[in-house]
């Protein structure tokens, strides 16, 4: 898309430009608006993201039926301590969308921060973490660790904090940049092992095994090529 120069590094600013392109291309789509608001939320300016969604409401079609929209607005309201409004909006979540990462993460946040039902919050966090992109979401694990600590389950909380640091390291730009570089050459079984290691480290065994099958196939092709008479 020309947002990041060849061999350039993805930064927060380049991601912001990417979302701006999405907004300009499809101004009526909730996704572009919500992605921009979510970026603002994660960049420590949640009120600006919420205000953007409010201001853009007349441009967006069916936003309150969109799980990503609901999760972003409810999450921002929770951050601001506007618990009553957050609960009201969460109850509007479409029944056929009451599943998946965004739903469970939002429910967990309400159980933890509003209702103080920490055991139930942990269950909801576990469901969020089992759904992509939960496996690479260190923030969700951090909230789960807080629930565990609140319940006095200190050893479990500490193990979760260790996990948080590991996941946080795996999603850094340098690590992700290296993986992207590896995936530019799908014919090299040696470097593709890094992809296997990445998926194993985030407990995605199915993906790890699939990449191992690719590696094994490449090795077999090499052996067959070496054995072929010249």
mmCIF file with all atom_site columns, N, CA, C and O in Angstrom, residues 127-164:
data_model
loop_
_atom_site.group_PDB
_atom_site.id
_atom_site.type_symbol
_atom_site.label_atom_id
_atom_site.label_alt_id
_atom_site.label_comp_id
_atom_site.label_asym_id
_atom_site.label_entity_id
_atom_site.label_seq_id
_atom_site.pdbx_PDB_ins_code
_atom_site.Cartn_x
_atom_site.Cartn_y
_atom_site.Cartn_z
_atom_site.occupancy
_atom_site.B_iso_or_equiv
_atom_site.pdbx_formal_charge
_atom_site.auth_seq_id
_atom_site.auth_comp_id
_atom_site.auth_asym_id
_atom_site.auth_atom_id
_atom_site.pdbx_PDB_model_num
ATOM 1   N N  . UNK A 1 127 ? -11.762 -17.896 28.098 1.00 0.00 ? 127 UNK A N  1
ATOM 2   C CA . UNK A 1 127 ? -12.434 -18.090 26.810 1.00 0.00 ? 127 UNK A CA 1
ATOM 3   C C  . UNK A 1 127 ? -11.906 -17.098 25.776 1.00 0.00 ? 127 UNK A C  1
ATOM 4   O O  . UNK A 1 127 ? -11.729 -17.446 24.601 1.00 0.00 ? 127 UNK A O  1
ATOM 5   N N  . UNK A 1 128 ? -11.635 -15.860 26.204 1.00 0.00 ? 128 UNK A N  1
ATOM 6   C CA . UNK A 1 128 ? -11.063 -14.872 25.288 1.00 0.00 ? 128 UNK A CA 1
ATOM 7   C C  . UNK A 1 128 ? -9.674  -15.301 24.835 1.00 0.00 ? 128 UNK A C  1
ATOM 8   O O  . UNK A 1 128 ? -9.322  -15.196 23.660 1.00 0.00 ? 128 UNK A O  1
ATOM 9   N N  . UNK A 1 129 ? -8.886  -15.811 25.769 1.00 0.00 ? 129 UNK A N  1
ATOM 10  C CA . UNK A 1 129 ? -7.512  -16.208 25.463 1.00 0.00 ? 129 UNK A CA 1
ATOM 11  C C  . UNK A 1 129 ? -7.449  -17.430 24.556 1.00 0.00 ? 129 UNK A C  1
ATOM 12  O O  . UNK A 1 129 ? -6.436  -17.659 23.895 1.00 0.00 ? 129 UNK A O  1
ATOM 13  N N  . UNK A 1 130 ? -8.525  -18.204 24.517 1.00 0.00 ? 130 UNK A N  1
ATOM 14  C CA . UNK A 1 130 ? -8.538  -19.399 23.666 1.00 0.00 ? 130 UNK A CA 1
ATOM 15  C C  . UNK A 1 130 ? -8.980  -19.067 22.240 1.00 0.00 ? 130 UNK A C  1
ATOM 16  O O  . UNK A 1 130 ? -8.940  -19.928 21.358 1.00 0.00 ? 130 UNK A O  1
ATOM 17  N N  . UNK A 1 131 ? -9.429  -17.816 22.028 1.00 0.00 ? 131 UNK A N  1
ATOM 18  C CA . UNK A 1 131 ? -9.894  -17.390 20.705 1.00 0.00 ? 131 UNK A CA 1
ATOM 19  C C  . UNK A 1 131 ? -8.904  -16.376 20.134 1.00 0.00 ? 131 UNK A C  1
ATOM 20  O O  . UNK A 1 131 ? -8.493  -15.451 20.828 1.00 0.00 ? 131 UNK A O  1
ATOM 21  N N  . UNK A 1 132 ? -8.544  -16.545 18.872 1.00 0.00 ? 132 UNK A N  1
ATOM 22  C CA . UNK A 1 132 ? -7.600  -15.614 18.250 1.00 0.00 ? 132 UNK A CA 1
ATOM 23  C C  . UNK A 1 132 ? -8.202  -14.204 18.196 1.00 0.00 ? 132 UNK A C  1
ATOM 24  O O  . UNK A 1 132 ? -9.386  -14.072 17.895 1.00 0.00 ? 132 UNK A O  1
ATOM 25  N N  . UNK A 1 133 ? -7.455  -13.135 18.540 1.00 0.00 ? 133 UNK A N  1
ATOM 26  C CA . UNK A 1 133 ? -6.015  -13.107 18.797 1.00 0.00 ? 133 UNK A CA 1
ATOM 27  C C  . UNK A 1 133 ? -5.637  -13.184 20.273 1.00 0.00 ? 133 UNK A C  1
ATOM 28  O O  . UNK A 1 133 ? -4.607  -12.631 20.678 1.00 0.00 ? 133 UNK A O  1
ATOM 29  N N  . UNK A 1 134 ? -6.466  -13.842 21.065 1.00 0.00 ? 134 UNK A N  1
ATOM 30  C CA . UNK A 1 134 ? -6.182  -13.931 22.494 1.00 0.00 ? 134 UNK A CA 1
ATOM 31  C C  . UNK A 1 134 ? -4.813  -14.492 22.823 1.00 0.00 ? 134 UNK A C  1
ATOM 32  O O  . UNK A 1 134 ? -4.181  -14.083 23.790 1.00 0.00 ? 134 UNK A O  1
ATOM 33  N N  . UNK A 1 135 ? -4.350  -15.420 21.991 1.00 0.00 ? 135 UNK A N  1
ATOM 34  C CA . UNK A 1 135 ? -3.064  -16.067 22.281 1.00 0.00 ? 135 UNK A CA 1
ATOM 35  C C  . UNK A 1 135 ? -1.886  -15.091 22.252 1.00 0.00 ? 135 UNK A C  1
ATOM 36  O O  . UNK A 1 135 ? -0.845  -15.367 22.837 1.00 0.00 ? 135 UNK A O  1
ATOM 37  N N  . UNK A 1 136 ? -2.036  -13.963 21.582 1.00 0.00 ? 136 UNK A N  1
ATOM 38  C CA . UNK A 1 136 ? -0.940  -12.982 21.537 1.00 0.00 ? 136 UNK A CA 1
ATOM 39  C C  . UNK A 1 136 ? -1.334  -11.672 22.217 1.00 0.00 ? 136 UNK A C  1
ATOM 40  O O  . UNK A 1 136 ? -0.706  -10.642 21.997 1.00 0.00 ? 136 UNK A O  1
ATOM 41  N N  . UNK A 1 137 ? -2.335  -11.723 23.061 1.00 0.00 ? 137 UNK A N  1
ATOM 42  C CA . UNK A 1 137 ? -2.813  -10.517 23.736 1.00 0.00 ? 137 UNK A CA 1
ATOM 43  C C  . UNK A 1 137 ? -2.316  -10.489 25.179 1.00 0.00 ? 137 UNK A C  1
ATOM 44  O O  . UNK A 1 137 ? -2.935  -11.047 26.072 1.00 0.00 ? 137 UNK A O  1
ATOM 45  N N  . UNK A 1 138 ? -1.196  -9.833  25.405 1.00 0.00 ? 138 UNK A N  1
ATOM 46  C CA . UNK A 1 138 ? -0.618  -9.796  26.754 1.00 0.00 ? 138 UNK A CA 1
ATOM 47  C C  . UNK A 1 138 ? -1.464  -8.952  27.707 1.00 0.00 ? 138 UNK A C  1
ATOM 48  O O  . UNK A 1 138 ? -1.463  -9.189  28.921 1.00 0.00 ? 138 UNK A O  1
ATOM 49  N N  . UNK A 1 139 ? -2.217  -7.984  27.172 1.00 0.00 ? 139 UNK A N  1
ATOM 50  C CA . UNK A 1 139 ? -3.048  -7.150  28.044 1.00 0.00 ? 139 UNK A CA 1
ATOM 51  C C  . UNK A 1 139 ? -4.140  -7.975  28.731 1.00 0.00 ? 139 UNK A C  1
ATOM 52  O O  . UNK A 1 139 ? -4.441  -7.779  29.902 1.00 0.00 ? 139 UNK A O  1
ATOM 53  N N  . UNK A 1 140 ? -4.736  -8.895  27.978 1.00 0.00 ? 140 UNK A N  1
ATOM 54  C CA . UNK A 1 140 ? -5.777  -9.754  28.555 1.00 0.00 ? 140 UNK A CA 1
ATOM 55  C C  . UNK A 1 140 ? -5.189  -10.645 29.641 1.00 0.00 ? 140 UNK A C  1
ATOM 56  O O  . UNK A 1 140 ? -5.779  -10.838 30.708 1.00 0.00 ? 140 UNK A O  1
ATOM 57  N N  . UNK A 1 141 ? -4.021  -11.180 29.387 1.00 0.00 ? 141 UNK A N  1
ATOM 58  C CA . UNK A 1 141 ? -3.367  -12.006 30.406 1.00 0.00 ? 141 UNK A CA 1
ATOM 59  C C  . UNK A 1 141 ? -3.031  -11.184 31.650 1.00 0.00 ? 141 UNK A C  1
ATOM 60  O O  . UNK A 1 141 ? -3.099  -11.677 32.772 1.00 0.00 ? 141 UNK A O  1
ATOM 61  N N  . UNK A 1 142 ? -2.667  -9.936  31.444 1.00 0.00 ? 142 UNK A N  1
ATOM 62  C CA . UNK A 1 142 ? -2.363  -9.068  32.582 1.00 0.00 ? 142 UNK A CA 1
ATOM 63  C C  . UNK A 1 142 ? -3.599  -8.854  33.441 1.00 0.00 ? 142 UNK A C  1
ATOM 64  O O  . UNK A 1 142 ? -3.523  -8.879  34.686 1.00 0.00 ? 142 UNK A O  1
ATOM 65  N N  . UNK A 1 143 ? -4.759  -8.661  32.808 1.00 0.00 ? 143 UNK A N  1
ATOM 66  C CA . UNK A 1 143 ? -6.007  -8.495  33.565 1.00 0.00 ? 143 UNK A CA 1
ATOM 67  C C  . UNK A 1 143 ? -6.375  -9.783  34.292 1.00 0.00 ? 143 UNK A C  1
ATOM 68  O O  . UNK A 1 143 ? -6.868  -9.751  35.427 1.00 0.00 ? 143 UNK A O  1
ATOM 69  N N  . UNK A 1 144 ? -6.134  -10.902 33.640 1.00 0.00 ? 144 UNK A N  1
ATOM 70  C CA . UNK A 1 144 ? -6.390  -12.194 34.299 1.00 0.00 ? 144 UNK A CA 1
ATOM 71  C C  . UNK A 1 144 ? -5.507  -12.344 35.534 1.00 0.00 ? 144 UNK A C  1
ATOM 72  O O  . UNK A 1 144 ? -5.959  -12.824 36.578 1.00 0.00 ? 144 UNK A O  1
ATOM 73  N N  . UNK A 1 145 ? -4.246  -11.944 35.415 1.00 0.00 ? 145 UNK A N  1
ATOM 74  C CA . UNK A 1 145 ? -3.325  -12.008 36.557 1.00 0.00 ? 145 UNK A CA 1
ATOM 75  C C  . UNK A 1 145 ? -3.824  -11.143 37.705 1.00 0.00 ? 145 UNK A C  1
ATOM 76  O O  . UNK A 1 145 ? -3.714  -11.516 38.883 1.00 0.00 ? 145 UNK A O  1
ATOM 77  N N  . UNK A 1 146 ? -4.397  -9.994  37.388 1.00 0.00 ? 146 UNK A N  1
ATOM 78  C CA . UNK A 1 146 ? -4.946  -9.113  38.430 1.00 0.00 ? 146 UNK A CA 1
ATOM 79  C C  . UNK A 1 146 ? -6.090  -9.791  39.165 1.00 0.00 ? 146 UNK A C  1
ATOM 80  O O  . UNK A 1 146 ? -6.191  -9.708  40.396 1.00 0.00 ? 146 UNK A O  1
ATOM 81  N N  . UNK A 1 147 ? -6.963  -10.474 38.421 1.00 0.00 ? 147 UNK A N  1
ATOM 82  C CA . UNK A 1 147 ? -8.071  -11.213 39.053 1.00 0.00 ? 147 UNK A CA 1
ATOM 83  C C  . UNK A 1 147 ? -7.531  -12.291 39.986 1.00 0.00 ? 147 UNK A C  1
ATOM 84  O O  . UNK A 1 147 ? -8.024  -12.460 41.108 1.00 0.00 ? 147 UNK A O  1
ATOM 85  N N  . UNK A 1 148 ? -6.545  -13.025 39.524 1.00 0.00 ? 148 UNK A N  1
ATOM 86  C CA . UNK A 1 148 ? -5.960  -14.088 40.337 1.00 0.00 ? 148 UNK A CA 1
ATOM 87  C C  . UNK A 1 148 ? -5.358  -13.519 41.622 1.00 0.00 ? 148 UNK A C  1
ATOM 88  O O  . UNK A 1 148 ? -5.540  -14.074 42.716 1.00 0.00 ? 148 UNK A O  1
ATOM 89  N N  . UNK A 1 149 ? -4.653  -12.405 41.500 1.00 0.00 ? 149 UNK A N  1
ATOM 90  C CA . UNK A 1 149 ? -4.043  -11.781 42.678 1.00 0.00 ? 149 UNK A CA 1
ATOM 91  C C  . UNK A 1 149 ? -5.110  -11.294 43.646 1.00 0.00 ? 149 UNK A C  1
ATOM 92  O O  . UNK A 1 149 ? -4.963  -11.426 44.874 1.00 0.00 ? 149 UNK A O  1
ATOM 93  N N  . UNK A 1 150 ? -6.194  -10.743 43.122 1.00 0.00 ? 150 UNK A N  1
ATOM 94  C CA . UNK A 1 150 ? -7.284  -10.252 43.972 1.00 0.00 ? 150 UNK A CA 1
ATOM 95  C C  . UNK A 1 150 ? -7.893  -11.388 44.775 1.00 0.00 ? 150 UNK A C  1
ATOM 96  O O  . UNK A 1 150 ? -8.289  -11.209 45.937 1.00 0.00 ? 150 UNK A O  1
ATOM 97  N N  . UNK A 1 151 ? -7.958  -12.571 44.185 1.00 0.00 ? 151 UNK A N  1
ATOM 98  C CA . UNK A 1 151 ? -8.512  -13.747 44.866 1.00 0.00 ? 151 UNK A CA 1
ATOM 99  C C  . UNK A 1 151 ? -7.500  -14.431 45.777 1.00 0.00 ? 151 UNK A C  1
ATOM 100 O O  . UNK A 1 151 ? -7.798  -15.447 46.390 1.00 0.00 ? 151 UNK A O  1
ATOM 101 N N  . UNK A 1 152 ? -6.294  -13.877 45.845 1.00 0.00 ? 152 UNK A N  1
ATOM 102 C CA . UNK A 1 152 ? -5.269  -14.457 46.704 1.00 0.00 ? 152 UNK A CA 1
ATOM 103 C C  . UNK A 1 152 ? -4.551  -15.636 46.096 1.00 0.00 ? 152 UNK A C  1
ATOM 104 O O  . UNK A 1 152 ? -3.782  -16.321 46.787 1.00 0.00 ? 152 UNK A O  1
ATOM 105 N N  . UNK A 1 153 ? -4.738  -15.849 44.809 1.00 0.00 ? 153 UNK A N  1
ATOM 106 C CA . UNK A 1 153 ? -4.078  -16.969 44.121 1.00 0.00 ? 153 UNK A CA 1
ATOM 107 C C  . UNK A 1 153 ? -2.739  -16.459 43.571 1.00 0.00 ? 153 UNK A C  1
ATOM 108 O O  . UNK A 1 153 ? -2.537  -16.314 42.369 1.00 0.00 ? 153 UNK A O  1
ATOM 109 N N  . UNK A 1 154 ? -1.837  -16.164 44.493 1.00 0.00 ? 154 UNK A N  1
ATOM 110 C CA . UNK A 1 154 ? -0.617  -15.424 44.159 1.00 0.00 ? 154 UNK A CA 1
ATOM 111 C C  . UNK A 1 154 ? 0.337   -16.202 43.245 1.00 0.00 ? 154 UNK A C  1
ATOM 112 O O  . UNK A 1 154 ? 0.953   -15.612 42.360 1.00 0.00 ? 154 UNK A O  1
ATOM 113 N N  . UNK A 1 155 ? 0.474   -17.513 43.474 1.00 0.00 ? 155 UNK A N  1
ATOM 114 C CA . UNK A 1 155 ? 1.393   -18.289 42.639 1.00 0.00 ? 155 UNK A CA 1
ATOM 115 C C  . UNK A 1 155 ? 0.905   -18.331 41.191 1.00 0.00 ? 155 UNK A C  1
ATOM 116 O O  . UNK A 1 155 ? 1.696   -18.188 40.254 1.00 0.00 ? 155 UNK A O  1
ATOM 117 N N  . UNK A 1 156 ? -0.406  -18.518 41.029 1.00 0.00 ? 156 UNK A N  1
ATOM 118 C CA . UNK A 1 156 ? -0.967  -18.523 39.675 1.00 0.00 ? 156 UNK A CA 1
ATOM 119 C C  . UNK A 1 156 ? -0.811  -17.154 39.033 1.00 0.00 ? 156 UNK A C  1
ATOM 120 O O  . UNK A 1 156 ? -0.508  -17.043 37.835 1.00 0.00 ? 156 UNK A O  1
ATOM 121 N N  . UNK A 1 157 ? -1.028  -16.112 39.835 1.00 0.00 ? 157 UNK A N  1
ATOM 122 C CA . UNK A 1 157 ? -0.893  -14.749 39.309 1.00 0.00 ? 157 UNK A CA 1
ATOM 123 C C  . UNK A 1 157 ? 0.526   -14.483 38.834 1.00 0.00 ? 157 UNK A C  1
ATOM 124 O O  . UNK A 1 157 ? 0.742   -13.876 37.775 1.00 0.00 ? 157 UNK A O  1
ATOM 125 N N  . UNK A 1 158 ? 1.503   -14.958 39.595 1.00 0.00 ? 158 UNK A N  1
ATOM 126 C CA . UNK A 1 158 ? 2.892   -14.738 39.221 1.00 0.00 ? 158 UNK A CA 1
ATOM 127 C C  . UNK A 1 158 ? 3.245   -15.496 37.950 1.00 0.00 ? 158 UNK A C  1
ATOM 128 O O  . UNK A 1 158 ? 3.958   -14.980 37.069 1.00 0.00 ? 158 UNK A O  1
ATOM 129 N N  . UNK A 1 159 ? 2.740   -16.733 37.817 1.00 0.00 ? 159 UNK A N  1
ATOM 130 C CA . UNK A 1 159 ? 2.988   -17.487 36.582 1.00 0.00 ? 159 UNK A CA 1
ATOM 131 C C  . UNK A 1 159 ? 2.379   -16.766 35.379 1.00 0.00 ? 159 UNK A C  1
ATOM 132 O O  . UNK A 1 159 ? 2.968   -16.751 34.296 1.00 0.00 ? 159 UNK A O  1
ATOM 133 N N  . UNK A 1 160 ? 1.219   -16.183 35.599 1.00 0.00 ? 160 UNK A N  1
ATOM 134 C CA . UNK A 1 160 ? 0.581   -15.464 34.504 1.00 0.00 ? 160 UNK A CA 1
ATOM 135 C C  . UNK A 1 160 ? 1.365   -14.218 34.138 1.00 0.00 ? 160 UNK A C  1
ATOM 136 O O  . UNK A 1 160 ? 1.506   -13.876 32.956 1.00 0.00 ? 160 UNK A O  1
ATOM 137 N N  . UNK A 1 161 ? 1.942   -13.542 35.111 1.00 0.00 ? 161 UNK A N  1
ATOM 138 C CA . UNK A 1 161 ? 2.745   -12.345 34.824 1.00 0.00 ? 161 UNK A CA 1
ATOM 139 C C  . UNK A 1 161 ? 4.004   -12.705 34.033 1.00 0.00 ? 161 UNK A C  1
ATOM 140 O O  . UNK A 1 161 ? 4.429   -11.939 33.162 1.00 0.00 ? 161 UNK A O  1
ATOM 141 N N  . UNK A 1 162 ? 4.589   -13.852 34.340 1.00 0.00 ? 162 UNK A N  1
ATOM 142 C CA . UNK A 1 162 ? 5.741   -14.325 33.559 1.00 0.00 ? 162 UNK A CA 1
ATOM 143 C C  . UNK A 1 162 ? 5.321   -14.548 32.114 1.00 0.00 ? 162 UNK A C  1
ATOM 144 O O  . UNK A 1 162 ? 6.032   -14.184 31.167 1.00 0.00 ? 162 UNK A O  1
ATOM 145 N N  . UNK A 1 163 ? 4.144   -15.137 31.964 1.00 0.00 ? 163 UNK A N  1
ATOM 146 C CA . UNK A 1 163 ? 3.607   -15.382 30.621 1.00 0.00 ? 163 UNK A CA 1
ATOM 147 C C  . UNK A 1 163 ? 3.363   -14.059 29.897 1.00 0.00 ? 163 UNK A C  1
ATOM 148 O O  . UNK A 1 163 ? 3.614   -13.943 28.693 1.00 0.00 ? 163 UNK A O  1
ATOM 149 N N  . UNK A 1 164 ? 2.877   -13.072 30.613 1.00 0.00 ? 164 UNK A N  1
ATOM 150 C CA . UNK A 1 164 ? 2.622   -11.759 30.028 1.00 0.00 ? 164 UNK A CA 1
ATOM 151 C C  . UNK A 1 164 ? 3.896   -11.187 29.419 1.00 0.00 ? 164 UNK A C  1
ATOM 152 O O  . UNK A 1 164 ? 3.902   -10.694 28.286 1.00 0.00 ? 164 UNK A O  1
#
